[in-house]
Amino acid sequence: NAMYFIGQGDRVEVPAFKNGPFPVVTVEVWVRFHNLNGNHVIFNDHLWSRGDLHYQIYASRFSFDVNGNGDIDWNWQPTKDKWHFISIIYNTEKRFTKLYVDGRLVQAVSRATTPLTFTGANLGAWQVNGGYDRHGDVSLASLRIWSEEKDGGDSCPEGGESGLLLMYDFDDC
């Protein structure tokens, strides 16, 4: 089972996180992209303020972009209609961002300078200028965001674990 965003008009509203900003974050997602061309949102903070996260395919490239840090377009790109477990570790204290795919480290970059704020977001679309844009043609089985560095593997928590900020499970682990 998964949440399927059909690329038009559907989204899941994510509330703002308390206690931010967050200097260390791990974002874990089970995702299947049905289209690799154009723009397809996994998770985008509303608007585009300092510390906001846009995690998506943008201009046909898989990216993890933090306002104030610059865009990170990865060398690895997803395979259309294939499930991937993607874990991204963003650490401003050690100044790195790491991309794990299916439990394997595939790229690390020496860039992470702006703590994440998580001021309110959407799964599957970007809220901007009173409307929505970049509707994702994606399926999500789960999305978890941690306020700590994880190991790149599928943590499959039960809920209530220390450091777990957000958990959406649309499928059983």
mmCIF file of C-alpha atoms in Angstrom:
data_model
loop_
_atom_site.group_PDB
_atom_site.id
_atom_site.type_symbol
_atom_site.label_atom_id
_atom_site.label_comp_id
_atom_site.label_asym_id
_atom_site.label_seq_id
_atom_site.Cartn_x
_atom_site.Cartn_y
_atom_site.Cartn_z
ATOM 1 C CA ASN A 1 0.000 0.000 0.000
ATOM 2 C CA ALA A 2 1.118 3.540 -0.680
ATOM 3 C CA MET A 3 -0.187 7.084 -1.003
ATOM 4 C CA TYR A 4 -0.343 7.838 -4.723
ATOM 5 C CA PHE A 5 -0.139 11.473 -5.789
ATOM 6 C CA ILE A 6 -1.462 11.642 -9.338
ATOM 7 C CA GLY A 7 0.329 14.833 -10.313
ATOM 8 C CA GLN A 8 -2.632 17.189 -10.075
ATOM 9 C CA GLY A 9 -4.476 18.718 -7.171
ATOM 10 C CA ASP A 10 -3.674 16.242 -4.389
ATOM 11 C CA ARG A 11 -1.430 16.698 -1.378
ATOM 12 C CA VAL A 12 -1.068 16.000 2.342
ATOM 13 C CA GLU A 13 -0.684 18.988 4.651
ATOM 14 C CA VAL A 14 2.182 18.656 7.166
ATOM 15 C CA PRO A 15 2.020 20.851 10.291
ATOM 16 C CA ALA A 16 4.930 23.030 11.398
ATOM 17 C CA PHE A 17 7.423 21.350 13.734
ATOM 18 C CA LYS A 18 8.072 22.739 17.179
ATOM 19 C CA ASN A 19 11.485 23.221 18.780
ATOM 20 C CA GLY A 20 13.316 24.180 15.563
ATOM 21 C CA PRO A 21 15.530 25.110 13.910
ATOM 22 C CA PHE A 22 17.200 21.717 13.477
ATOM 23 C CA PRO A 23 20.964 21.590 12.774
ATOM 24 C CA VAL A 24 20.961 17.797 12.207
ATOM 25 C CA VAL A 25 18.201 15.996 10.313
ATOM 26 C CA THR A 26 17.682 12.614 8.661
ATOM 27 C CA VAL A 27 14.879 12.303 6.100
ATOM 28 C CA GLU A 28 13.850 8.746 5.189
ATOM 29 C CA VAL A 29 11.354 7.943 2.449
ATOM 30 C CA TRP A 30 10.102 4.928 0.531
ATOM 31 C CA VAL A 31 9.229 6.478 -2.839
ATOM 32 C CA ARG A 32 8.373 5.499 -6.405
ATOM 33 C CA PHE A 33 8.458 8.214 -9.060
ATOM 34 C CA HIS A 34 6.023 7.622 -11.914
ATOM 35 C CA ASN A 35 7.457 10.491 -13.932
ATOM 36 C CA LEU A 36 11.030 11.799 -13.950
ATOM 37 C CA ASN A 37 10.444 14.798 -16.212
ATOM 38 C CA GLY A 38 9.553 18.221 -14.844
ATOM 39 C CA ASN A 39 8.835 18.806 -11.133
ATOM 40 C CA HIS A 40 7.595 16.171 -8.670
ATOM 41 C CA VAL A 41 7.428 17.008 -4.968
ATOM 42 C CA ILE A 42 8.034 14.572 -2.139
ATOM 43 C CA PHE A 43 8.129 17.181 0.666
ATOM 44 C CA ASN A 44 8.173 20.960 0.207
ATOM 45 C CA ASP A 45 7.945 23.589 2.931
ATOM 46 C CA HIS A 46 5.423 26.351 2.165
ATOM 47 C CA LEU A 47 6.807 29.323 0.323
ATOM 48 C CA TRP A 48 10.628 29.516 0.258
ATOM 49 C CA SER A 49 12.072 31.126 3.395
ATOM 50 C CA ARG A 50 15.515 30.645 4.949
ATOM 51 C CA GLY A 51 15.777 27.115 6.359
ATOM 52 C CA ASP A 52 12.877 25.753 4.270
ATOM 53 C CA LEU A 53 13.316 22.367 2.592
ATOM 54 C CA HIS A 54 12.328 21.407 -0.947
ATOM 55 C CA TYR A 55 12.830 17.661 -1.452
ATOM 56 C CA GLN A 56 11.777 16.713 -4.958
ATOM 57 C CA ILE A 57 12.531 16.173 -8.585
ATOM 58 C CA TYR A 58 12.985 19.709 -9.865
ATOM 59 C CA ALA A 59 13.690 20.475 -13.521
ATOM 60 C CA SER A 60 13.987 16.692 -14.056
ATOM 61 C CA ARG A 61 16.759 16.284 -11.398
ATOM 62 C CA PHE A 62 16.445 14.658 -7.959
ATOM 63 C CA SER A 63 17.356 17.316 -5.402
ATOM 64 C CA PHE A 64 17.466 18.244 -1.719
ATOM 65 C CA ASP A 65 17.369 22.004 -1.480
ATOM 66 C CA VAL A 66 17.557 24.121 1.676
ATOM 67 C CA ASN A 67 17.015 27.867 1.358
ATOM 68 C CA GLY A 68 20.277 29.517 2.472
ATOM 69 C CA ASN A 69 22.383 26.446 1.687
ATOM 70 C CA GLY A 70 22.128 26.180 -2.090
ATOM 71 C CA ASP A 71 20.651 23.393 -4.154
ATOM 72 C CA ILE A 72 22.036 19.873 -4.080
ATOM 73 C CA ASP A 73 21.391 17.996 -7.315
ATOM 74 C CA TRP A 74 22.576 14.439 -6.863
ATOM 75 C CA ASN A 75 24.604 12.401 -9.340
ATOM 76 C CA TRP A 76 22.266 9.475 -8.583
ATOM 77 C CA GLN A 77 18.837 9.733 -10.148
ATOM 78 C CA PRO A 78 15.829 7.505 -9.453
ATOM 79 C CA THR A 79 14.561 4.843 -11.823
ATOM 80 C CA LYS A 80 11.032 5.450 -13.082
ATOM 81 C CA ASP A 81 8.383 3.207 -11.475
ATOM 82 C CA LYS A 82 10.903 1.515 -9.155
ATOM 83 C CA TRP A 83 10.624 1.644 -5.360
ATOM 84 C CA HIS A 84 13.624 3.231 -3.647
ATOM 85 C CA PHE A 85 14.385 3.674 0.031
ATOM 86 C CA ILE A 86 16.128 7.058 0.206
ATOM 87 C CA SER A 87 17.761 8.410 3.349
ATOM 88 C CA ILE A 88 19.354 11.850 3.409
ATOM 89 C CA ILE A 89 21.427 13.013 6.358
ATOM 90 C CA TYR A 90 21.834 16.786 6.605
ATOM 91 C CA ASN A 91 24.295 17.856 9.309
ATOM 92 C CA THR A 92 25.182 21.559 9.745
ATOM 93 C CA GLU A 93 27.416 20.791 12.744
ATOM 94 C CA LYS A 94 29.735 18.611 10.608
ATOM 95 C CA ARG A 95 28.855 20.476 7.372
ATOM 96 C CA PHE A 96 27.874 17.534 5.176
ATOM 97 C CA THR A 97 24.883 16.085 3.369
ATOM 98 C CA LYS A 98 24.820 12.354 2.581
ATOM 99 C CA LEU A 99 22.556 10.436 0.224
ATOM 100 C CA TYR A 100 21.807 6.771 0.906
ATOM 101 C CA VAL A 101 19.776 4.735 -1.582
ATOM 102 C CA ASP A 102 18.467 1.297 -0.644
ATOM 103 C CA GLY A 103 20.798 1.257 2.379
ATOM 104 C CA ARG A 104 23.959 2.162 0.444
ATOM 105 C CA LEU A 105 25.858 5.472 0.617
ATOM 106 C CA VAL A 106 25.913 6.787 -2.947
ATOM 107 C CA GLN A 107 27.119 10.372 -2.492
ATOM 108 C CA ALA A 108 28.310 12.805 0.142
ATOM 109 C CA VAL A 109 28.807 16.538 -0.319
ATOM 110 C CA SER A 110 30.567 18.979 1.982
ATOM 111 C CA ARG A 111 27.667 21.350 2.237
ATOM 112 C CA ALA A 112 25.179 21.927 5.058
ATOM 113 C CA THR A 113 25.201 25.388 6.588
ATOM 114 C CA THR A 114 21.608 26.447 7.302
ATOM 115 C CA PRO A 115 19.548 24.623 9.954
ATOM 116 C CA LEU A 116 16.146 23.376 8.798
ATOM 117 C CA THR A 117 13.069 25.145 10.172
ATOM 118 C CA PHE A 118 10.059 23.061 9.025
ATOM 119 C CA THR A 119 7.532 25.900 9.128
ATOM 120 C CA GLY A 120 4.697 23.895 7.551
ATOM 121 C CA ALA A 121 4.809 21.790 4.397
ATOM 122 C CA ASN A 122 3.015 19.512 1.971
ATOM 123 C CA LEU A 123 3.641 16.044 0.677
ATOM 124 C CA GLY A 124 3.008 15.888 -3.057
ATOM 125 C CA ALA A 125 2.808 19.628 -3.851
ATOM 126 C CA TRP A 126 4.288 23.037 -3.084
ATOM 127 C CA GLN A 127 2.081 25.773 -1.574
ATOM 128 C CA VAL A 128 3.048 29.135 -3.031
ATOM 129 C CA ASN A 129 1.320 32.429 -3.917
ATOM 130 C CA GLY A 130 -2.064 31.290 -2.561
ATOM 131 C CA GLY A 131 -2.137 28.109 -4.650
ATOM 132 C CA TYR A 132 -0.243 24.883 -5.295
ATOM 133 C CA ASP A 133 2.465 24.030 -7.793
ATOM 134 C CA ARG A 134 4.886 21.200 -8.666
ATOM 135 C CA HIS A 135 2.322 18.452 -8.121
ATOM 136 C CA GLY A 136 4.103 15.151 -7.664
ATOM 137 C CA ASP A 137 3.456 12.087 -9.787
ATOM 138 C CA VAL A 138 4.820 9.849 -7.032
ATOM 139 C CA SER A 139 3.869 7.088 -4.609
ATOM 140 C CA LEU A 140 4.989 7.277 -0.973
ATOM 141 C CA ALA A 141 4.937 4.262 1.310
ATOM 142 C CA SER A 142 6.494 6.127 4.239
ATOM 143 C CA LEU A 143 8.229 9.346 5.205
ATOM 144 C CA ARG A 144 10.113 9.878 8.462
ATOM 145 C CA ILE A 145 12.056 12.901 9.641
ATOM 146 C CA TRP A 146 14.494 12.676 12.550
ATOM 147 C CA SER A 147 16.309 15.401 14.511
ATOM 148 C CA GLU A 148 19.432 13.234 14.612
ATOM 149 C CA GLU A 149 21.777 11.389 12.309
ATOM 150 C CA LYS A 150 20.617 7.887 11.373
ATOM 151 C CA ASP A 151 22.661 5.191 9.621
ATOM 152 C CA GLY A 152 21.058 5.232 6.161
ATOM 153 C CA GLY A 153 19.097 2.020 6.747
ATOM 154 C CA ASP A 154 15.336 1.679 7.080
ATOM 155 C CA SER A 155 14.669 2.459 10.761
ATOM 156 C CA CYS A 156 11.018 1.280 10.667
ATOM 157 C CA PRO A 157 10.060 2.837 14.027
ATOM 158 C CA GLU A 158 6.921 2.145 16.008
ATOM 159 C CA GLY A 159 6.445 5.826 16.896
ATOM 160 C CA GLY A 160 7.485 7.800 19.952
ATOM 161 C CA GLU A 161 11.223 7.142 19.522
ATOM 162 C CA SER A 162 13.641 9.831 20.639
ATOM 163 C CA GLY A 163 14.426 12.256 17.819
ATOM 164 C CA LEU A 164 11.470 11.244 15.621
ATOM 165 C CA LEU A 165 9.869 14.505 14.431
ATOM 166 C CA LEU A 166 7.453 13.186 11.814
ATOM 167 C CA MET A 167 6.240 9.789 10.679
ATOM 168 C CA TYR A 168 3.811 9.012 7.881
ATOM 169 C CA ASP A 169 3.475 5.310 7.147
ATOM 170 C CA PHE A 170 1.127 4.607 4.273
ATOM 171 C CA ASP A 171 2.283 0.966 4.273
ATOM 172 C CA ASP A 172 3.435 -1.419 6.968
ATOM 173 C CA CYS A 173 7.219 -1.688 7.407
#
